mmCIF file of C-alpha atoms and ligand atoms in Angstrom:
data_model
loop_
_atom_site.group_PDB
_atom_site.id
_atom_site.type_symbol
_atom_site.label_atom_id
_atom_site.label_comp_id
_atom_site.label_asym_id
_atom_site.label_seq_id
_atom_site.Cartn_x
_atom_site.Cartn_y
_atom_site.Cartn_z
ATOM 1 C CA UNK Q 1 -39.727 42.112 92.314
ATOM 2 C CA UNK Q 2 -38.596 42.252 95.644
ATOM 3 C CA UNK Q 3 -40.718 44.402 98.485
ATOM 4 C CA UNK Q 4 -38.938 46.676 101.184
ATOM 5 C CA UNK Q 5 -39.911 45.674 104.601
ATOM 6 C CA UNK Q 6 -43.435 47.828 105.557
ATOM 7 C CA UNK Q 7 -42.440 50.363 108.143
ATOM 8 C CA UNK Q 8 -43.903 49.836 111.552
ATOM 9 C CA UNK Q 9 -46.119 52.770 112.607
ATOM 10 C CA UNK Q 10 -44.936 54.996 115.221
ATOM 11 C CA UNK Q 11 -47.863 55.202 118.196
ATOM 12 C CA UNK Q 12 -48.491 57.922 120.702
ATOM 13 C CA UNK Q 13 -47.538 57.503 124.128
ATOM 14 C CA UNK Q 14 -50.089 54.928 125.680
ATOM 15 C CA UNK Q 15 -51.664 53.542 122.238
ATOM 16 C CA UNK Q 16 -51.846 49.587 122.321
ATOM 17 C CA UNK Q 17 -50.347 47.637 119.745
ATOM 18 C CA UNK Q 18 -51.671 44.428 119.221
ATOM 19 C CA UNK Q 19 -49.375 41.623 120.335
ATOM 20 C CA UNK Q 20 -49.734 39.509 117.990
ATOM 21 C CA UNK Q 21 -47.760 37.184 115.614
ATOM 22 C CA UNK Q 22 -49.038 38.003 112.426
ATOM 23 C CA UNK Q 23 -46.421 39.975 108.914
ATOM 24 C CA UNK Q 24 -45.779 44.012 109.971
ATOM 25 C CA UNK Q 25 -47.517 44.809 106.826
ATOM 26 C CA UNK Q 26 -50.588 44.537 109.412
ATOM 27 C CA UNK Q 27 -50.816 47.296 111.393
ATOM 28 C CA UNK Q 28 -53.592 46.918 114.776
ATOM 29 C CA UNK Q 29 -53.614 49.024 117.498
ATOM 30 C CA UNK Q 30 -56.022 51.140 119.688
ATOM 31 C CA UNK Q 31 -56.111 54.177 120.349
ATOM 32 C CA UNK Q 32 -56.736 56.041 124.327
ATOM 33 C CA UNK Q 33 -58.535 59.013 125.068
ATOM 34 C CA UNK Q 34 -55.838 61.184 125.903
ATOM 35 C CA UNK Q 35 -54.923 63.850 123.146
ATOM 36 C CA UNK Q 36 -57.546 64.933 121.625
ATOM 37 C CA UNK Q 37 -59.624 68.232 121.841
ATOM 38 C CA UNK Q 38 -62.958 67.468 123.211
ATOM 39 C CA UNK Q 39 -64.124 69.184 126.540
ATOM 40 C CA UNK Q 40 -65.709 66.935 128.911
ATOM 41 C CA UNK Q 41 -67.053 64.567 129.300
ATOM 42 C CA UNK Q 42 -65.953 63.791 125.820
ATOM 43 C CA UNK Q 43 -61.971 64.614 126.937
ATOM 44 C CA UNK Q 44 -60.363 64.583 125.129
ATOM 45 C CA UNK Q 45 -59.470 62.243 121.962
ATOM 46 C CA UNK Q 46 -63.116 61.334 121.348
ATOM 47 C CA UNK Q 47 -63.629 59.408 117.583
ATOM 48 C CA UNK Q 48 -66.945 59.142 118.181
ATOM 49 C CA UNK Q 49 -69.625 61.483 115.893
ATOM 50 C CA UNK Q 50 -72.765 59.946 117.503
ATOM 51 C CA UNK Q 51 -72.137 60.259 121.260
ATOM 52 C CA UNK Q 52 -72.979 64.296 121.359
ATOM 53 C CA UNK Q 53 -69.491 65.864 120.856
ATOM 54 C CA UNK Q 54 -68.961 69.181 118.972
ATOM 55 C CA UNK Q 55 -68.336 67.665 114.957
ATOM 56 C CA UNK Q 56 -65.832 70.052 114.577
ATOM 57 C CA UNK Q 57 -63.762 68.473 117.558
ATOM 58 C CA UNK Q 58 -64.307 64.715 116.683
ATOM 59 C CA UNK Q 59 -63.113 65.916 113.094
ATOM 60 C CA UNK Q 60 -60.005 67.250 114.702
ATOM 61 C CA UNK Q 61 -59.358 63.861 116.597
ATOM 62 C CA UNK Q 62 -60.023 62.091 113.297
ATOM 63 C CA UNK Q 63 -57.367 63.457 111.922
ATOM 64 C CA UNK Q 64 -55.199 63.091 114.660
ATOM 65 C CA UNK Q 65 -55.772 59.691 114.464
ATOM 66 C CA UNK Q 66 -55.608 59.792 110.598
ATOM 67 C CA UNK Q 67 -51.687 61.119 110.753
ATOM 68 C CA UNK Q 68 -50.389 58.634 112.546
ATOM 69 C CA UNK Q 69 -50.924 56.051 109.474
ATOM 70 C CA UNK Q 70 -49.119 56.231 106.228
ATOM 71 C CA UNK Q 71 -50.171 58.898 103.840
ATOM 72 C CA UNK Q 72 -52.760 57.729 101.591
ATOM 73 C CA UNK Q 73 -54.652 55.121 103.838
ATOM 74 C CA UNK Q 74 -57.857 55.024 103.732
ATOM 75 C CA UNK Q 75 -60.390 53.691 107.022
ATOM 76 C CA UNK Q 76 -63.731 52.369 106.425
ATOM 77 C CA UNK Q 77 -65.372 54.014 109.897
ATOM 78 C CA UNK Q 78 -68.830 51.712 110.781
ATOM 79 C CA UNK Q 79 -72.205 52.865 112.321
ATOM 80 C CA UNK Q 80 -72.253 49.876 115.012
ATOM 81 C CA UNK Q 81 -75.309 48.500 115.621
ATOM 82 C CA UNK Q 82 -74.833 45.671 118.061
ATOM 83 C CA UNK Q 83 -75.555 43.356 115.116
ATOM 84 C CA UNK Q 84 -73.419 40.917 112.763
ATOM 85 C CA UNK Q 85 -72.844 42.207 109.649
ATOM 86 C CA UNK Q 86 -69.250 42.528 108.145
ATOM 87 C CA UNK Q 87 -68.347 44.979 105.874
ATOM 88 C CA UNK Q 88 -65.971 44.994 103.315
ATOM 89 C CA UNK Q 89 -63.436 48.244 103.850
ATOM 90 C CA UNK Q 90 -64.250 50.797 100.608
ATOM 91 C CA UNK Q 91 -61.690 53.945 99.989
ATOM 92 C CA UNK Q 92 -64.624 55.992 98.750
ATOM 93 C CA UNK Q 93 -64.718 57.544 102.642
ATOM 94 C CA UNK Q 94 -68.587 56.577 103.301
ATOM 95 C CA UNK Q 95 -69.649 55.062 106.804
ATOM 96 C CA UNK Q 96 -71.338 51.896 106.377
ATOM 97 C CA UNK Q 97 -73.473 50.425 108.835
ATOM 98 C CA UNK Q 98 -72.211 47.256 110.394
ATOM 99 C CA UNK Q 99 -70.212 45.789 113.130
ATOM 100 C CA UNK Q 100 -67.320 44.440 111.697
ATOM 101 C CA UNK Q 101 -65.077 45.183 108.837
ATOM 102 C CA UNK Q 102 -62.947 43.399 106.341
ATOM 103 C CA UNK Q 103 -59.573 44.609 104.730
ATOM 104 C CA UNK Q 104 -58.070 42.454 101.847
ATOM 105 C CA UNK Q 105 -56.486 45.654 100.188
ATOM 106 C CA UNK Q 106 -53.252 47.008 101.037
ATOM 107 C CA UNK Q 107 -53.395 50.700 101.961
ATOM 108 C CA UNK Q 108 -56.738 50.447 103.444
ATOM 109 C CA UNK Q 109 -57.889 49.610 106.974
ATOM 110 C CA UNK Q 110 -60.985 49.685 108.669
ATOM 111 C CA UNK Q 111 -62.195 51.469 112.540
ATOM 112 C CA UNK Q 112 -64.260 49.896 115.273
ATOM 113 C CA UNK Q 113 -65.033 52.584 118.300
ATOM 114 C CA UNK Q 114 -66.016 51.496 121.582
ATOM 115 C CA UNK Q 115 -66.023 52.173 125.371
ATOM 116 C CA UNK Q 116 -66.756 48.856 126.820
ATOM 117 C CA UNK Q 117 -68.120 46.644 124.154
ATOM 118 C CA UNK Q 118 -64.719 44.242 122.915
ATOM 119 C CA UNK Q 119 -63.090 44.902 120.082
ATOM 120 C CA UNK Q 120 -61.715 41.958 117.933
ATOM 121 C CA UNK Q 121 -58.776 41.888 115.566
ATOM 122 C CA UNK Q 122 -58.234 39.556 112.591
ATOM 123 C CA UNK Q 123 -55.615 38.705 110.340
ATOM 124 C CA UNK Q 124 -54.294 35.441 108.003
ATOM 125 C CA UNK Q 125 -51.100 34.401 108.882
ATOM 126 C CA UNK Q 126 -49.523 35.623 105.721
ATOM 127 C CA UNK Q 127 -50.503 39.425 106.677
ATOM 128 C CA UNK Q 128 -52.722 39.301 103.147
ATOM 129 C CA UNK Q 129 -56.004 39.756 105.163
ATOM 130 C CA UNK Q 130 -57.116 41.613 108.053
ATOM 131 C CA UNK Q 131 -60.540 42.362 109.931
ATOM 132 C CA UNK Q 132 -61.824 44.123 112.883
ATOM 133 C CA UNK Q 133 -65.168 43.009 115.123
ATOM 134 C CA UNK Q 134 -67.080 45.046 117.435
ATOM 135 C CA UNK Q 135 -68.564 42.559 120.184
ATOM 136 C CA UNK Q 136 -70.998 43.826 122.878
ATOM 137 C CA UNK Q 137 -72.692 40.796 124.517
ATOM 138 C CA UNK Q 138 -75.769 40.836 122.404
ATOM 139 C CA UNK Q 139 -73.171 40.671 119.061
ATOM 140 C CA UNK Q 140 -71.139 38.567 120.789
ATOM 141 C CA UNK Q 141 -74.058 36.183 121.778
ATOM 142 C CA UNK Q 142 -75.822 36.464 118.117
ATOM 143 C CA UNK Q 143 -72.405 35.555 116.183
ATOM 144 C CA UNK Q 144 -70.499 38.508 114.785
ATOM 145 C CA UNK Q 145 -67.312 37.156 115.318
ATOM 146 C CA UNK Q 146 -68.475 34.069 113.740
ATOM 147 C CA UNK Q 147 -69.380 36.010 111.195
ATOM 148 C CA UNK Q 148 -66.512 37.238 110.951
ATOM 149 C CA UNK Q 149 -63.908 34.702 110.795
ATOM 150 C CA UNK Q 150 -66.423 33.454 107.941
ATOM 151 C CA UNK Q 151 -65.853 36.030 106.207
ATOM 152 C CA UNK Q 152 -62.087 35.038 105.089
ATOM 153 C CA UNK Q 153 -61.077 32.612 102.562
ATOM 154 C CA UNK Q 154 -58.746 30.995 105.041
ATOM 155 C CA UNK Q 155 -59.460 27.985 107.137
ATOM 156 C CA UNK Q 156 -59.534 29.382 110.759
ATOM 157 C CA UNK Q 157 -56.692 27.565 112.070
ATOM 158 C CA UNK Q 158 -54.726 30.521 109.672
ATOM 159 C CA UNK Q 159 -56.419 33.267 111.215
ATOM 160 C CA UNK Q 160 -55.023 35.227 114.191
ATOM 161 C CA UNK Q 161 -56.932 37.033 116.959
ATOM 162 C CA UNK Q 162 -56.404 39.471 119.005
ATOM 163 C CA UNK Q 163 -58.815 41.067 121.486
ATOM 164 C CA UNK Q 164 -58.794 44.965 122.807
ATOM 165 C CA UNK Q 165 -59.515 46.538 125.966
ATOM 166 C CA UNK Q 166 -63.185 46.128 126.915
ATOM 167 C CA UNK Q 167 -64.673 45.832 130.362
ATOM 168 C CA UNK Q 168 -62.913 43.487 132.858
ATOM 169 C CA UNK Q 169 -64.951 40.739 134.879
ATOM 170 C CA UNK Q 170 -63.990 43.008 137.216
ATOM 171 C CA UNK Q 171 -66.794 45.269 135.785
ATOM 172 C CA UNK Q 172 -69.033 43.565 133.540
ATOM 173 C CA UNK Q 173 -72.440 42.694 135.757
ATOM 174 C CA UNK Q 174 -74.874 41.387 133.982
ATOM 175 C CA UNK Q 175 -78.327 39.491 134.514
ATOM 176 C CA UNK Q 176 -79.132 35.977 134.550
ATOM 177 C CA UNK Q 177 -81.102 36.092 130.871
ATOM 178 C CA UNK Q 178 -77.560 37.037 129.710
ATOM 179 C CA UNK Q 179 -75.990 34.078 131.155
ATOM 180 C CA UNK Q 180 -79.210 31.833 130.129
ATOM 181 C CA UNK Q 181 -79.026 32.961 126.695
ATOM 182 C CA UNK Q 182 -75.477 32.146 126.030
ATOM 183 C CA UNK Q 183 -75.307 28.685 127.729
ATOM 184 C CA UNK Q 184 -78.247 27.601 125.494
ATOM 185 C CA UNK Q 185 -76.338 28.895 122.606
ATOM 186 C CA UNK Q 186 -73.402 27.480 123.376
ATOM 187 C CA UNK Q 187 -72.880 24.300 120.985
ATOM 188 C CA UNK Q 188 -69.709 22.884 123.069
ATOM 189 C CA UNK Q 189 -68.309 24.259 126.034
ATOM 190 C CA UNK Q 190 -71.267 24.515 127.631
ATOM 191 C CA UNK Q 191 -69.751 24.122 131.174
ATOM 192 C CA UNK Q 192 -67.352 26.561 130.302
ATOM 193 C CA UNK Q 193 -69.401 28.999 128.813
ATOM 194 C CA UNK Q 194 -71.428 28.747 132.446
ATOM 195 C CA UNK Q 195 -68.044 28.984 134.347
ATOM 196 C CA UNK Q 196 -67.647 32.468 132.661
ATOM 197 C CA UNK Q 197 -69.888 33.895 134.862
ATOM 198 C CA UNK Q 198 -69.123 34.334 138.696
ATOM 199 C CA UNK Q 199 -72.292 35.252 140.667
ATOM 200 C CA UNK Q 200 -72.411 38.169 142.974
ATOM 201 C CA UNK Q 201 -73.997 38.569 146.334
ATOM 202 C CA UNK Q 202 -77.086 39.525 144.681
ATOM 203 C CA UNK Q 203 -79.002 36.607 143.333
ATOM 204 C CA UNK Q 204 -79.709 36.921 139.441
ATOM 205 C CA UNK Q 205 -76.496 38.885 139.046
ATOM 206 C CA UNK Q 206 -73.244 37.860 137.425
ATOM 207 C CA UNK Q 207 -69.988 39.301 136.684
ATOM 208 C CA UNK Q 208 -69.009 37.949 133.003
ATOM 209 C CA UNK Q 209 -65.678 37.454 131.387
ATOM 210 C CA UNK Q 210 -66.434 39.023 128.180
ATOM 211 C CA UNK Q 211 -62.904 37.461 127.169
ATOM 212 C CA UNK Q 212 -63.759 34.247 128.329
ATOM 213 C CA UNK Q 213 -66.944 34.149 126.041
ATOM 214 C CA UNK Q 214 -64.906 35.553 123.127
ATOM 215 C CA UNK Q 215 -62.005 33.180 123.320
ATOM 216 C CA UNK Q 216 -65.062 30.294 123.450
ATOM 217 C CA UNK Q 217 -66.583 31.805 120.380
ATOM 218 C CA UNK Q 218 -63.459 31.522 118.603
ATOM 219 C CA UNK Q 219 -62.701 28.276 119.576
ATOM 220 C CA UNK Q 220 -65.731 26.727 118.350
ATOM 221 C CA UNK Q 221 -64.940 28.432 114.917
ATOM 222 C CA UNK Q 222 -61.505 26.931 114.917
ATOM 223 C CA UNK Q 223 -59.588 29.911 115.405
ATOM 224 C CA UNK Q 224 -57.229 28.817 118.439
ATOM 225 C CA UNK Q 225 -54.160 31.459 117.863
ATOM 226 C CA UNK Q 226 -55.735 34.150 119.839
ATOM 227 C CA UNK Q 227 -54.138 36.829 122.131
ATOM 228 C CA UNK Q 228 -54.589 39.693 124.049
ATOM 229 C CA UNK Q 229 -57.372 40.559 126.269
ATOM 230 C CA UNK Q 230 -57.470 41.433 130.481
ATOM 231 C CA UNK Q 231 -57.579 45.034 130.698
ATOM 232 C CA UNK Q 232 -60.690 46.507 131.866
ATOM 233 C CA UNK Q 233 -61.950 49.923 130.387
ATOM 234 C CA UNK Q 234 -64.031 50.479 133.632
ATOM 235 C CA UNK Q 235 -60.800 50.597 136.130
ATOM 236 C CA UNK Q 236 -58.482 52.160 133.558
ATOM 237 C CA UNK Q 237 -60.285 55.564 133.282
ATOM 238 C CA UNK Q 238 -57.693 57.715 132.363
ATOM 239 C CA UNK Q 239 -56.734 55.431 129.489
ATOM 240 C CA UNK Q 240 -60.470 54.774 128.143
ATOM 241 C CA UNK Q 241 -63.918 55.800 127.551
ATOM 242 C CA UNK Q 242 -66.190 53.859 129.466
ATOM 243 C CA UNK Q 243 -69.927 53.811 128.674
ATOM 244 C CA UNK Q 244 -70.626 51.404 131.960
ATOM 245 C CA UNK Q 245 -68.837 53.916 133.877
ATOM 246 C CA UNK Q 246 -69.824 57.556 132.988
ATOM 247 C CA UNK Q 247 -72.455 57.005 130.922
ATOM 248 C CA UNK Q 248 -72.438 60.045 128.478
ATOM 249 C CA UNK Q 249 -68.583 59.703 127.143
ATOM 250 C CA UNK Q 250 -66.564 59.246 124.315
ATOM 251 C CA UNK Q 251 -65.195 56.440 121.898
ATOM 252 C CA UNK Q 252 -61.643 55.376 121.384
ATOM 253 C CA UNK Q 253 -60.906 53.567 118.568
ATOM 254 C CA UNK Q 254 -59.339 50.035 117.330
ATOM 255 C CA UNK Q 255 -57.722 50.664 113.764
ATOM 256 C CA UNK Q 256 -56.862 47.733 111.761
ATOM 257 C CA UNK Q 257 -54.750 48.649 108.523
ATOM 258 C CA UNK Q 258 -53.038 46.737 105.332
ATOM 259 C CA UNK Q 259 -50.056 49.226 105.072
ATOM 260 C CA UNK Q 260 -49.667 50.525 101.310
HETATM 261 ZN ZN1 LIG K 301 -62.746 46.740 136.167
#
């Protein structure tokens, strides 16, 4: 039996589509906040149920979001909680806590929402297999992507990455336990892992390349084909929620999706 070629979902005007060399049957891409119908500060396409918004307005956006994918897929949506779990995508529409997911079903996909933190994307090389990591510094540091890559029966030289907007080094100031803690954690690269971080003019204070770190982490694991990365959620405010940046805000979402 021969199969058609999967259609390539259509995106909205601004929506990112991961660049990335893995089968169409994969769809990635990540969403903005413009088109939604949340007032501010939520304005306006705000996926997020836990950040304060009217329900009955992120339930609009859902769907928006919902009828841009092929009839009949299903999301596993996560409640993130800066840890390293993954779970495995379900159709039966229940959140599950955890802050990655794993797709190994056509027709089903799974959603990681952020405004800073970096979201990860996954797939084997033969489009069979896809995943999706949320990566704050403390996951990030602790080992969800790791985890993650783990998590597929592939050896990780198979696996593709590709990594969302998130906060820019631009942006990202953090403290020296931050930079302490990942040095010591770092297993090679420890000289790199340092060089990620450019101090400021205030001693103790760093700006990190969350990017950087990531592409590090995934090195280590084995994972080398990895792309993306270098926007910065902070400066591009009328593309993306920023938590750093406005505090009180929305989420925009990274959807990763086996199409049926
Ligand atoms: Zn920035």
């Amino acid at each position: 039996m021969t199969k058609g070629p999967a259609r390539e979902v259509l995106l909205p005007s601004g929506w990112l589509r991961a660049a990335w060399a893995v089968p169409s049957c994969v769809t990635a891409f990540v969403t903005t906040r413009v088109g939604g119908v949340s007032q501010p500060p939520y304005d306006s396409l705000n996926l997020g149920l836990h950040v304060g918004d009217v329900p009955e307005s992120v339930q609009e956006n859902r769907n928006r979001l919902m009828k841009v994918l092929p009839s009949g897929t299903q999301l596993q949506w996560l409640e993130q909680v800066h840890g390293t779990s993954v779970v495995d995508a379900c159709a039966d529409g229940c959140t599950r806590t955890g802050d990655a997911v794993y797709v190994d079903r056509p027709g089903l996909g799974g959603v990681v929402m952020t405004a800073d933190c970096l979201p990860v994307f996954f797939a084997s090389s033969d489009g069979r297999r896809a995943a999706l990591a949320h990566a704050g510094w403390r996951g990030l540091l602790d080992g969800v992507l790791e985890s993650t890559v783990a998590r597929f029966p592939d050896v990780p030289a198979e696996i593709h990455a590709w990594l969302g907007p998130a906060i820019g080094p631009c942006h990202f100031e953090v403290g020296q336990e931050v930079l302490d803690a990942f040095v010591a954690a770092a297993s090679l690269d420890r000289e790199e892992t340092r060089a990620a971080f450019v101090p400021t003019a205030t001693a103790g204070k760093y700006l990190a390349d969350i990017y950087r770190l990531a592409r590090l982490r995934l090195r280590a694991t084995g994972l080398l084909r990895v792309s993306g990365g270098g926007l910065c959620t902070v400066c591009e405010s009328s593309q993306y929620f920023s938590y750093r940046r406005d505090g009180v805000t929305g989420r925009f979402a990274s959807v990763v999706a086996l199409l049926p």
